[in-house]
Amino acid sequence: MRKFYIYFFTIFLISTLFYSCSTGTLEKETTKPKPPVSINKESKVDTVKKEIVSFIDSLRGSRVESIKIDSVKKTIVIICNKELSYIPFRQDNVNDIYSEVKSDFGEDYKDYSFTIKTLGFPIEDLIPNYFRSDTTEYDTARMPANKNRPSPVTQDISKTFIPSSGLFNRNIVVWPSHGWYYANKEDRWEWQRPRLFQSVEDLLPLSFTVPYLLPMLENAGAVVFDPRERDIQKYSVVVDNDSRKDVKKRCYLETKKDRKHRWSKGISAGFASGNPPYPSDYNPFEKGTYRTVHSDTKVSASVSWIPNIPEDGHYAVYISYHASDRNVSDARYTIYHSGVKTEFKVNQQIGGSTWIYLGEFKFEKGYHPKEDKVVLTNKSGEPGKIISCDAVRFGGGMGIIERGGEASGRPKIFEGARYYLQYAGMPDSLVYDLNKNKNDYNDDYQSRPEYVNYLYGKPFGPNLDRDIKGLGIPVDLSLAFHTDAGITHNDTTIGTLSIYSISDAKHKPYFPDGMSRLANRDLADLVQTQIVSDIRAKYDPAWTRRHLENGNYSESRSPNVPSLLIELLSHQNFLDMKFAHNPQFRFDVARAIYKGMLRFIATQNHYKYVVEPLPVNHFMSSMDSAGDVTLKWQPTEDPLEV
């Protein structure tokens, strides 16, 4: 197929040159240029023209817009339309294209240098760094400057290893598209997309991200953020120092061992549940208080959040606190859940005044002060600094943002990002209310990238104020995960489209720190390549690789960090949906996305990576007469990563 592309690409360039010469439209930059290739046989010209339609089809509408020949500088520059950029460029096909073009121009132009451009760049510049043969050939302009990073905002220290060759201390934002929203003109809550093939696009991407992709990235060491609720649990229990007195007495317990280490009220605002549902301008993280204590080398103070769980089940645990430079970077939280405890280290210098996800845990119905709770102590490796605490939330719960006089009536996980971001304490005019409370549809897709920017903060902050402090979390990349529409009239798939942006809303081709936005194309190429390659290997050899497209979409343009928008498949096409409803397919797609992200981040930061192994198989346990238990399993080979 690569030779097929090269052949038609070469024919089309030459035919354009002939046509331009015959009509007098060829742009010349010198008064005495050398003549173009001499092909005088009319039959050969006719043959070339007959192949043009096939060429356009093969390269998705590519065409030559101009050819500039400079006989003094001995250069030939061939300018092509943006459709040529839809092709993933690699060193071998770029070399072959140039070789074929030079050969067909003939001996008269053997001393000329050739440049083929699309999107304003030579095609060789569109080769991702990852696919370049040597690190010395990397385009460092699209790589971040080395700088000190804060320690992870959360770290599960109960785990026995740190994936140092994976995504440890990397922060990734992932969101599934759309969601249940309030249609302002119709004055009702509804889905943003139609119901098709037993699903709706507002929900289908969730079935890839929540059970598969997000945990996969976390297992590889990343801290993952989602501008939508990620817990399917319909119940939610919030325990807070500002809870009602009767609740606080049983559920929020502070301890101290001396006067030096006692809890006191914080100096600014904190979370308070208030009386939901909340109006659109209500920020619960500005309606209450938080508590502080000085850190110590031993446990001399603690606080416990003990929920009264409404039903047995799994509940996500979210914590909140006030962050400052004076806080510790190693606050110790322990989650007690059904006889097990899991310990976390939290960097309280970043990520404050919002919900910080720790994980999903099983809790039993009722009030169990010994078995089911979250405990924070003041023990730290940084004594004399501040540890703060605020509300702890167990479970996602139902929607509590009021629009049109009522809440959504659906679990938060089904709602669009706009509503969760309000509940998460984001500033309205910078993040989630960008259309003056008149267009929730636009607010929803525009708020997702601005959440990315607010997480990071100055100088990567929301585009209306890039210098706002934000939460201080250095985001490495973001992904908008969609399944779009489209129908084929045969037994083929719509397939995978990858969208990136090489300029921001002000047409600047670089990020706030000066890094080239060509990094977006690298990310989009790596992830799309991995998805298509893995699907073709395991499911459908004819899976369609659609455009690698530079597009003006908010979710790819607005993030001030490397970002992409993936349209995985069509929720409107039968064959695509046949795959989409397969849980193993969902797992493999999530794994492909994870691998693409891993390779991008490792290349960006100059380190060797290891792909996490697949889950083991044939797991079994046996007990001998002495009561000793032996666990056995077999590794799972990964034929895609041999």
XYZ file of C-alpha atoms in Angstrom:
642
model
C 0.000 0.000 0.000
C 2.893 2.371 0.790
C 4.336 1.891 -2.713
C 0.876 2.464 -4.103
C 0.712 5.847 -2.343
C 4.194 6.809 -3.477
C 3.496 5.857 -7.062
C 0.355 7.929 -7.375
C 1.791 10.777 -5.342
C 4.723 11.031 -7.751
C 2.513 10.823 -10.826
C 0.245 13.522 -9.504
C 3.065 15.937 -8.727
C 4.522 15.567 -12.197
C 1.157 15.836 -13.892
C 0.504 19.048 -11.978
C 3.835 20.405 -13.136
C 3.018 19.576 -16.778
C -0.424 21.081 -16.524
C 0.906 24.264 -14.911
C 3.524 24.690 -17.614
C 1.039 24.203 -20.437
C -1.399 26.791 -19.009
C 1.219 29.310 -17.935
C 0.319 29.116 -14.225
C 3.562 27.655 -12.886
C 5.044 30.100 -10.379
C 8.646 30.946 -11.268
C 10.997 32.707 -8.899
C 13.745 33.416 -11.448
C 13.748 34.921 -14.909
C 15.752 32.084 -16.481
C 14.758 28.828 -14.881
C 15.848 25.524 -16.245
C 13.096 23.796 -18.128
C 10.952 21.217 -16.373
C 11.150 17.554 -17.136
C 10.744 17.009 -20.845
C 8.061 14.510 -21.669
C 6.768 15.283 -25.117
C 4.847 12.148 -25.865
C 1.184 13.023 -25.667
C 0.278 9.422 -24.880
C 2.328 9.481 -21.668
C 0.727 12.737 -20.511
C -2.694 11.204 -21.121
C -1.704 8.164 -19.095
C -0.622 10.381 -16.200
C -3.915 12.296 -16.257
C -5.917 9.058 -16.171
C -4.321 8.170 -12.826
C -5.193 11.438 -11.072
C -8.632 10.344 -9.836
C -7.180 7.161 -8.326
C -4.450 9.185 -6.668
C -6.909 11.621 -5.073
C -8.985 8.753 -3.750
C -5.933 6.998 -2.316
C -4.694 10.109 -0.524
C -8.088 11.336 0.617
C -8.390 14.366 -1.619
C -4.767 15.470 -1.648
C -3.691 17.853 -4.355
C -0.803 20.127 -5.250
C -1.571 23.799 -4.734
C 1.647 25.251 -6.161
C 5.131 24.352 -7.318
C 7.938 26.873 -6.901
C 11.158 26.417 -8.844
C 14.181 28.589 -8.084
C 16.939 28.039 -10.637
C 19.399 30.271 -8.791
C 19.080 28.583 -5.398
C 18.323 25.283 -7.136
C 15.277 24.504 -5.030
C 11.872 23.058 -5.795
C 9.124 23.584 -3.223
C 5.877 21.681 -3.710
C 2.962 23.021 -1.648
C 0.121 20.568 -1.022
C -3.270 20.993 0.603
C -4.025 19.942 4.170
C -5.443 16.608 3.048
C -1.917 15.343 2.429
C -1.273 15.741 6.178
C -3.935 13.114 6.913
C -1.292 10.486 6.145
C 0.962 9.283 8.988
C 4.503 10.056 7.859
C 7.459 7.821 8.662
C 11.107 8.034 7.672
C 10.857 5.304 5.065
C 7.826 6.604 3.176
C 9.144 10.177 3.300
C 12.495 9.038 1.897
C 10.777 7.004 -0.801
C 8.523 9.876 -1.841
C 11.442 12.257 -2.191
C 13.496 9.642 -4.027
C 10.710 8.906 -6.492
C 9.971 12.595 -7.101
C 13.628 13.439 -7.707
C 13.988 10.507 -10.050
C 10.971 11.466 -12.117
C 12.066 15.069 -12.427
C 15.059 13.727 -14.301
C 18.722 14.542 -14.772
C 18.085 18.236 -15.423
C 17.115 18.649 -11.761
C 19.468 16.205 -10.061
C 21.312 19.038 -8.263
C 18.136 20.619 -6.904
C 16.903 20.254 -3.342
C 13.247 19.292 -3.027
C 10.759 20.219 -0.298
C 7.205 18.883 -0.135
C 4.982 20.793 2.299
C 1.578 20.429 3.910
C 0.153 22.494 6.784
C 3.119 24.787 6.161
C 5.656 22.128 7.197
C 7.949 19.863 5.170
C 6.520 16.374 5.349
C 9.680 15.116 7.067
C 8.920 17.487 9.967
C 5.620 15.664 10.501
C 7.366 12.431 11.473
C 6.741 11.936 15.221
C 9.858 11.952 17.353
C 9.042 8.417 18.478
C 9.374 7.126 14.912
C 12.685 8.844 14.189
C 15.634 6.513 13.934
C 17.891 8.366 16.366
C 17.345 10.659 19.337
C 19.727 13.142 17.742
C 17.091 13.645 15.059
C 14.366 14.576 17.549
C 12.671 17.918 17.142
C 13.384 19.298 20.611
C 11.065 22.260 19.991
C 8.097 19.941 20.530
C 9.508 18.538 23.782
C 9.064 20.103 27.245
C 11.936 21.793 29.010
C 13.383 19.882 31.921
C 12.049 21.342 35.149
C 11.353 20.253 38.680
C 8.035 18.523 39.158
C 6.171 18.286 42.436
C 5.705 14.835 43.877
C 2.461 13.105 42.851
C -0.713 14.607 44.230
C -1.715 11.085 45.313
C 0.243 7.878 45.679
C -1.011 4.484 46.849
C 1.800 3.483 49.197
C 0.184 0.132 49.985
C 1.417 -1.114 46.627
C 4.671 -3.011 46.782
C 6.328 -1.387 43.772
C 6.603 1.873 41.876
C 6.299 1.576 38.061
C 9.361 3.759 37.476
C 9.519 2.757 33.800
C 5.850 3.485 33.291
C 3.761 6.568 34.064
C 4.787 7.274 37.643
C 4.379 10.960 38.552
C 2.577 11.688 35.303
C -0.787 13.458 35.331
C -3.278 12.624 32.610
C -6.766 14.002 32.008
C -9.266 11.764 30.202
C -12.913 12.421 29.556
C -15.691 10.560 27.765
C -17.748 12.755 25.480
C -21.097 14.475 26.034
C -23.554 13.508 28.787
C -27.050 14.179 30.123
C -27.530 17.944 29.988
C -30.017 20.777 30.298
C -31.195 22.071 26.913
C -31.769 25.753 27.611
C -34.102 26.534 24.718
C -36.225 23.428 25.211
C -36.187 23.867 29.015
C -35.584 20.183 29.710
C -32.875 17.647 30.533
C -31.951 15.289 27.680
C -29.174 13.329 26.002
C -26.887 15.198 23.642
C -26.846 12.331 21.145
C -29.516 9.977 19.740
C -30.193 6.449 20.977
C -28.715 3.924 18.542
C -27.916 0.199 18.713
C -28.775 -0.214 22.409
C -26.657 2.751 23.449
C -26.104 6.487 23.168
C -22.830 8.323 22.648
C -23.330 10.138 25.955
C -22.779 6.744 27.638
C -20.846 4.503 25.228
C -17.395 6.125 25.768
C -17.869 5.654 29.530
C -17.826 1.902 28.952
C -14.267 2.233 27.614
C -12.797 4.849 29.945
C -14.208 4.123 33.409
C -13.789 0.330 33.754
C -10.728 -0.032 31.523
C -8.657 2.995 30.500
C -8.583 4.991 33.740
C -7.575 2.033 35.978
C -5.047 0.932 33.360
C -3.309 4.309 33.428
C -3.390 4.316 37.236
C -1.891 0.830 37.407
C 0.943 2.153 35.252
C 1.609 4.853 37.850
C -0.277 7.876 36.506
C -2.636 10.094 38.453
C -5.760 10.410 36.300
C -8.314 13.215 36.324
C -11.764 13.265 34.750
C -13.916 16.404 34.400
C -16.934 14.127 34.744
C -17.927 11.991 37.724
C -16.342 8.553 37.332
C -18.223 6.549 40.000
C -21.276 4.592 38.878
C -22.560 4.415 42.493
C -25.953 6.153 42.773
C -25.496 6.839 46.508
C -23.226 9.475 47.964
C -22.271 10.171 51.584
C -20.339 13.338 52.432
C -18.686 13.666 55.848
C -17.395 17.127 56.711
C -16.317 19.287 59.619
C -19.257 21.529 58.637
C -21.812 18.693 58.776
C -24.853 19.004 61.038
C -23.997 18.596 64.712
C -25.767 15.252 65.061
C -23.925 13.853 62.021
C -20.609 15.450 62.945
C -20.702 13.973 66.452
C -20.714 10.416 65.100
C -19.034 10.748 61.716
C -16.320 13.417 62.006
C -13.882 12.785 64.866
C -10.732 14.763 65.686
C -8.061 13.619 68.156
C -4.975 15.316 69.655
C -2.289 14.261 72.124
C -0.966 17.669 73.155
C -1.807 21.361 72.906
C 0.864 21.947 70.281
C -0.803 19.578 67.837
C -4.461 20.433 67.975
C -6.836 21.088 65.123
C -7.898 24.643 64.361
C -10.020 26.461 61.822
C -8.385 27.325 58.498
C -7.896 30.929 57.452
C -9.988 30.806 54.258
C -13.066 29.099 52.819
C -13.632 25.375 52.558
C -16.345 22.919 51.540
C -19.857 22.807 52.930
C -22.681 20.678 51.536
C -25.290 23.382 52.013
C -28.765 22.606 50.712
C -28.625 20.993 47.270
C -29.662 21.154 44.538
C -27.307 24.038 43.851
C -28.067 26.995 41.580
C -25.630 27.500 38.719
C -23.455 30.084 40.497
C -23.104 28.137 43.766
C -19.589 26.917 44.641
C -19.738 24.518 47.619
C -15.991 24.925 48.177
C -16.552 28.559 49.111
C -19.401 27.979 51.578
C -17.693 26.279 54.512
C -14.469 25.882 56.457
C -11.547 23.505 56.697
C -9.288 22.410 59.559
C -5.512 22.468 60.052
C -2.883 20.959 62.339
C 0.915 21.071 62.496
C 2.742 18.012 61.219
C 4.886 15.866 63.497
C 7.378 12.990 63.188
C 4.884 10.765 65.017
C 1.110 10.561 65.214
C 0.083 13.281 67.658
C -3.228 14.213 65.987
C -5.695 12.596 63.640
C -9.113 12.968 62.109
C -11.560 10.237 61.054
C -14.420 10.386 58.564
C -16.894 7.565 59.290
C -19.741 7.207 56.766
C -23.158 5.725 57.338
C -23.322 3.672 54.141
C -26.854 3.280 52.685
C -26.250 -0.028 50.853
C -23.485 -2.612 50.528
C -21.354 -1.891 47.493
C -18.340 -0.234 45.966
C -17.910 3.486 46.547
C -15.324 5.872 45.174
C -13.511 7.823 47.887
C -12.769 11.497 47.267
C -10.886 13.717 49.700
C -10.557 17.494 49.868
C -8.188 19.854 51.656
C -6.753 23.341 51.464
C -3.404 23.500 49.596
C -0.524 25.913 50.123
C 3.265 26.051 49.884
C 3.346 25.681 53.674
C 1.541 22.336 53.574
C 3.278 18.963 53.677
C 3.836 16.954 50.526
C 3.250 13.624 52.293
C -0.040 13.744 54.202
C -0.983 10.187 55.214
C -4.521 8.947 54.595
C -5.671 5.420 55.415
C -8.887 3.971 54.031
C -10.431 1.155 56.079
C -12.786 -0.895 53.935
C -14.367 -4.243 54.771
C -11.521 -5.454 56.967
C -8.758 -4.169 54.693
C -6.793 -0.923 54.812
C -5.164 0.988 51.977
C -2.715 3.818 52.625
C -2.109 6.905 50.526
C 0.396 9.719 50.520
C -1.075 13.023 49.365
C 0.843 16.108 48.284
C -1.129 18.905 49.951
C 0.957 21.609 48.294
C -1.128 21.149 45.125
C -4.651 20.106 44.184
C -6.573 21.832 46.959
C -10.198 22.987 47.203
C -11.615 20.307 44.926
C -12.414 16.587 44.994
C -9.312 14.383 44.726
C -10.024 10.779 43.769
C -8.248 8.053 45.754
C -9.927 4.920 44.470
C -12.947 2.663 44.629
C -13.491 0.489 47.706
C -16.082 -1.894 49.089
C -18.048 -0.741 52.117
C -20.775 -2.481 54.085
C -24.187 -1.016 54.805
C -24.471 0.950 58.024
C -22.186 2.711 60.467
C -18.949 0.820 61.214
C -16.452 3.085 63.023
C -13.726 0.434 63.084
C -14.114 -1.226 59.697
C -15.288 1.501 57.284
C -13.679 4.939 57.488
C -10.954 7.299 56.275
C -8.256 8.431 58.717
C -5.727 11.256 58.297
C -2.853 11.627 60.769
C -0.345 14.423 61.215
C 2.676 12.126 60.883
C 5.015 13.420 58.201
C 8.592 13.500 57.059
C 8.217 17.307 57.081
C 7.539 18.224 60.725
C 6.353 21.699 61.636
C 4.434 22.271 58.413
C 0.664 22.312 57.884
C -1.732 19.461 57.280
C -5.259 20.444 56.341
C -8.485 18.527 55.992
C -11.953 19.146 54.637
C -14.799 16.978 53.400
C -14.537 13.327 52.350
C -17.036 11.927 49.877
C -18.033 8.275 49.519
C -19.736 7.479 46.195
C -20.708 9.433 43.104
C -24.374 9.981 43.892
C -27.177 11.626 41.990
C -27.008 14.937 40.180
C -27.368 17.958 42.477
C -27.045 20.929 40.114
C -30.319 22.736 39.487
C -31.189 23.792 35.945
C -34.636 24.905 34.868
C -35.902 24.549 38.418
C -34.823 20.946 39.001
C -31.840 18.601 39.167
C -31.162 16.108 36.403
C -32.701 13.073 38.079
C -29.752 10.941 36.922
C -26.553 9.736 38.601
C -23.711 12.251 38.308
C -21.709 9.872 36.122
C -24.309 10.270 33.357
C -24.241 14.067 33.456
C -22.117 16.337 31.298
C -18.868 17.821 32.614
C -20.380 21.259 33.237
C -22.303 20.074 36.286
C -19.586 17.977 37.888
C -17.068 20.810 37.511
C -19.376 23.115 39.442
C -19.638 20.544 42.235
C -15.836 20.161 42.121
C -15.303 23.819 42.973
C -14.099 25.111 39.614
C -14.403 28.885 39.010
C -17.534 29.412 36.925
C -16.547 32.201 34.519
C -13.156 30.617 33.739
C -14.110 26.952 33.462
C -17.728 25.824 33.265
C -19.970 28.864 32.656
C -18.425 30.346 29.516
C -21.686 31.339 27.840
C -23.287 33.455 30.573
C -25.587 30.695 31.765
C -27.411 30.522 28.420
C -25.967 27.530 26.582
C -25.198 24.386 28.595
C -24.384 22.442 25.428
C -21.469 24.720 24.531
C -20.451 25.069 28.161
C -20.165 21.307 28.409
C -17.584 20.740 25.661
C -15.776 24.022 26.305
C -15.436 23.339 30.032
C -13.534 20.065 29.653
C -10.289 21.548 28.270
C -10.504 24.546 30.591
C -10.562 22.099 33.505
C -7.231 20.776 32.215
C -5.847 24.296 32.207
C -7.128 25.120 35.701
C -5.586 21.936 37.085
C -2.206 23.121 35.804
C -2.439 26.872 36.413
C -0.052 29.700 35.551
C 1.097 30.062 32.769
C -1.033 27.178 31.461
C -4.237 28.401 33.098
C -7.713 28.818 31.564
C -7.579 30.730 28.308
C -9.466 33.699 29.747
C -6.755 34.083 32.403
C -3.656 31.978 31.847
C -1.916 33.551 34.841
C -4.402 32.341 37.432
C -2.710 30.133 40.028
C -4.953 27.116 39.471
C -4.252 23.857 41.295
C -0.556 23.490 40.428
C -0.826 19.987 38.951
C 1.485 19.653 35.894
C -0.688 17.898 33.312
C 1.215 15.840 30.738
C -1.591 15.300 28.233
C -5.348 15.153 27.784
C -7.656 12.912 25.785
C -11.203 13.599 24.619
C -12.693 10.167 23.904
C -15.621 10.119 21.467
C -17.579 7.741 19.279
C -19.066 9.706 16.414
C -21.651 9.025 13.708
C -21.548 7.694 10.168
C -22.961 4.815 8.151
C -21.422 2.459 5.620
C -23.571 0.617 3.102
C -21.404 -2.481 3.124
C -19.650 -4.673 5.683
C -16.873 -2.217 6.573
C -16.316 -0.025 9.593
C -16.295 3.735 9.847
C -13.133 3.298 11.909
C -10.876 5.606 13.896
C -10.325 9.331 13.417
C -7.641 11.261 15.315
C -7.900 15.051 15.690
C -5.247 17.450 16.964
C -4.586 21.195 16.697
C -1.262 22.804 15.766
C -2.410 26.275 16.800
C -4.500 27.715 19.593
C -7.539 29.982 19.360
C -5.239 32.943 18.696
C -3.452 31.028 15.902
C -0.267 30.636 17.917
C 1.647 27.441 17.036
C 3.130 26.954 20.493
C 2.099 26.359 24.102
C 2.450 29.001 26.838
C 5.952 27.701 27.684
C 7.064 27.937 24.047
C 6.819 24.229 23.189
C 5.653 23.569 19.634
C 2.084 22.361 19.232
C 3.396 19.807 16.758
C 3.584 17.719 19.935
C -0.189 17.387 19.527
C 0.285 15.712 16.156
C 2.885 13.349 17.624
C 0.435 12.309 20.349
C -2.480 11.941 17.940
C -0.386 9.872 15.527
C 0.989 7.522 18.180
C -2.390 6.813 19.765
C -4.222 6.361 16.455
C -1.452 4.155 15.083
C -1.564 1.942 18.168
C -5.358 1.638 18.140
C -5.572 0.747 14.449
C -2.608 -1.625 14.593
C -3.961 -3.557 17.576
C -7.516 -3.767 16.244
C -6.296 -4.988 12.861
C -4.133 -7.616 14.545
C -6.863 -8.949 16.847
C -10.255 -8.154 15.317
C -10.536 -6.755 11.812
C -7.636 -6.634 9.297
C -9.604 -4.040 7.318
C -10.298 -1.694 10.242
C -10.447 1.806 8.769
C -7.756 4.293 9.666
C -9.390 7.628 9.047
C -7.771 11.052 8.961
C -4.929 12.197 11.173
C -6.514 15.622 11.121
C -5.485 19.084 12.206
C -8.886 20.364 13.357
C -10.283 23.462 15.014
C -12.116 21.713 17.858
C -12.269 23.106 21.372
C -11.231 19.826 22.999
C -8.053 19.599 20.911
C -7.345 23.326 20.520
C -8.035 24.763 23.977
C -5.892 22.601 26.285
C -2.577 24.303 27.011
C -0.878 20.904 27.150
C -0.494 18.150 24.491
C -3.972 16.898 23.643
C -6.001 14.911 21.162
C -9.571 14.046 20.324
C -10.251 10.455 19.301
C -13.352 9.376 17.401
C -12.885 5.655 17.955
C -15.735 4.343 15.817
C -19.290 5.104 14.767
C -22.119 4.530 17.220
C -24.386 4.713 14.155
C -22.810 1.905 12.092
C -23.758 -1.711 12.733
C -20.328 -3.334 12.306
C -18.592 -0.723 14.473
C -21.146 -1.300 17.222
C -20.757 -5.052 16.956
C -17.202 -4.505 18.158
C -18.074 -1.732 20.618
C -20.357 -3.996 22.680
C -17.570 -6.582 23.154
C -15.908 -6.172 26.595
C -12.630 -7.666 25.364
C -12.580 -5.179 22.491
C -13.070 -2.351 24.993
C -10.164 -3.634 27.066
C -7.883 -3.921 24.038
C -8.759 -0.446 22.777
C -8.064 0.999 26.225
C -4.743 -0.826 26.293
C -3.834 0.534 22.870
C -4.579 4.088 24.043
C -2.520 3.528 27.183
C 0.424 2.260 25.120
C 0.238 5.210 22.754
C 0.228 7.628 25.696
C 3.112 5.769 27.365
C 5.275 5.940 24.260
C 4.507 9.609 23.747
C 5.330 10.599 27.342
C 8.475 8.443 27.441
C 9.721 10.003 24.208
C 8.876 13.511 25.383
C 10.856 13.003 28.578
C 13.761 10.856 27.342
C 13.257 7.689 29.345
C 12.933 4.007 28.552
C 9.524 2.521 29.201
C 8.052 -0.876 29.942
C 4.499 -1.819 28.921
C 2.640 -3.285 31.882
C 1.946 -7.014 31.493
C -1.459 -8.472 30.806
C -3.432 -9.986 33.706
C -2.291 -13.479 34.652
C -4.350 -16.560 33.843
C -5.003 -19.996 35.376
C -4.936 -18.465 38.842
C -5.543 -20.998 41.619
C -5.008 -21.486 45.333
C -4.485 -24.636 47.352
C -4.218 -25.327 51.080
C -2.141 -28.092 52.618
C -2.798 -29.991 55.839
C -0.812 -27.457 57.865
C -3.065 -24.676 56.701
C -0.517 -23.049 54.408
C -1.936 -21.566 51.229
C -0.114 -21.744 47.903
C -1.037 -19.432 45.053
C -0.283 -20.380 41.460
C -0.786 -18.671 38.109
C 0.555 -18.471 34.605
C 1.712 -15.339 32.806
C -0.279 -14.161 29.799
C 1.784 -13.679 26.685
C 1.153 -10.507 24.730
C 1.739 -11.230 21.019
C 1.440 -7.503 20.244
C 4.399 -6.615 22.472
C 6.921 -9.399 21.825
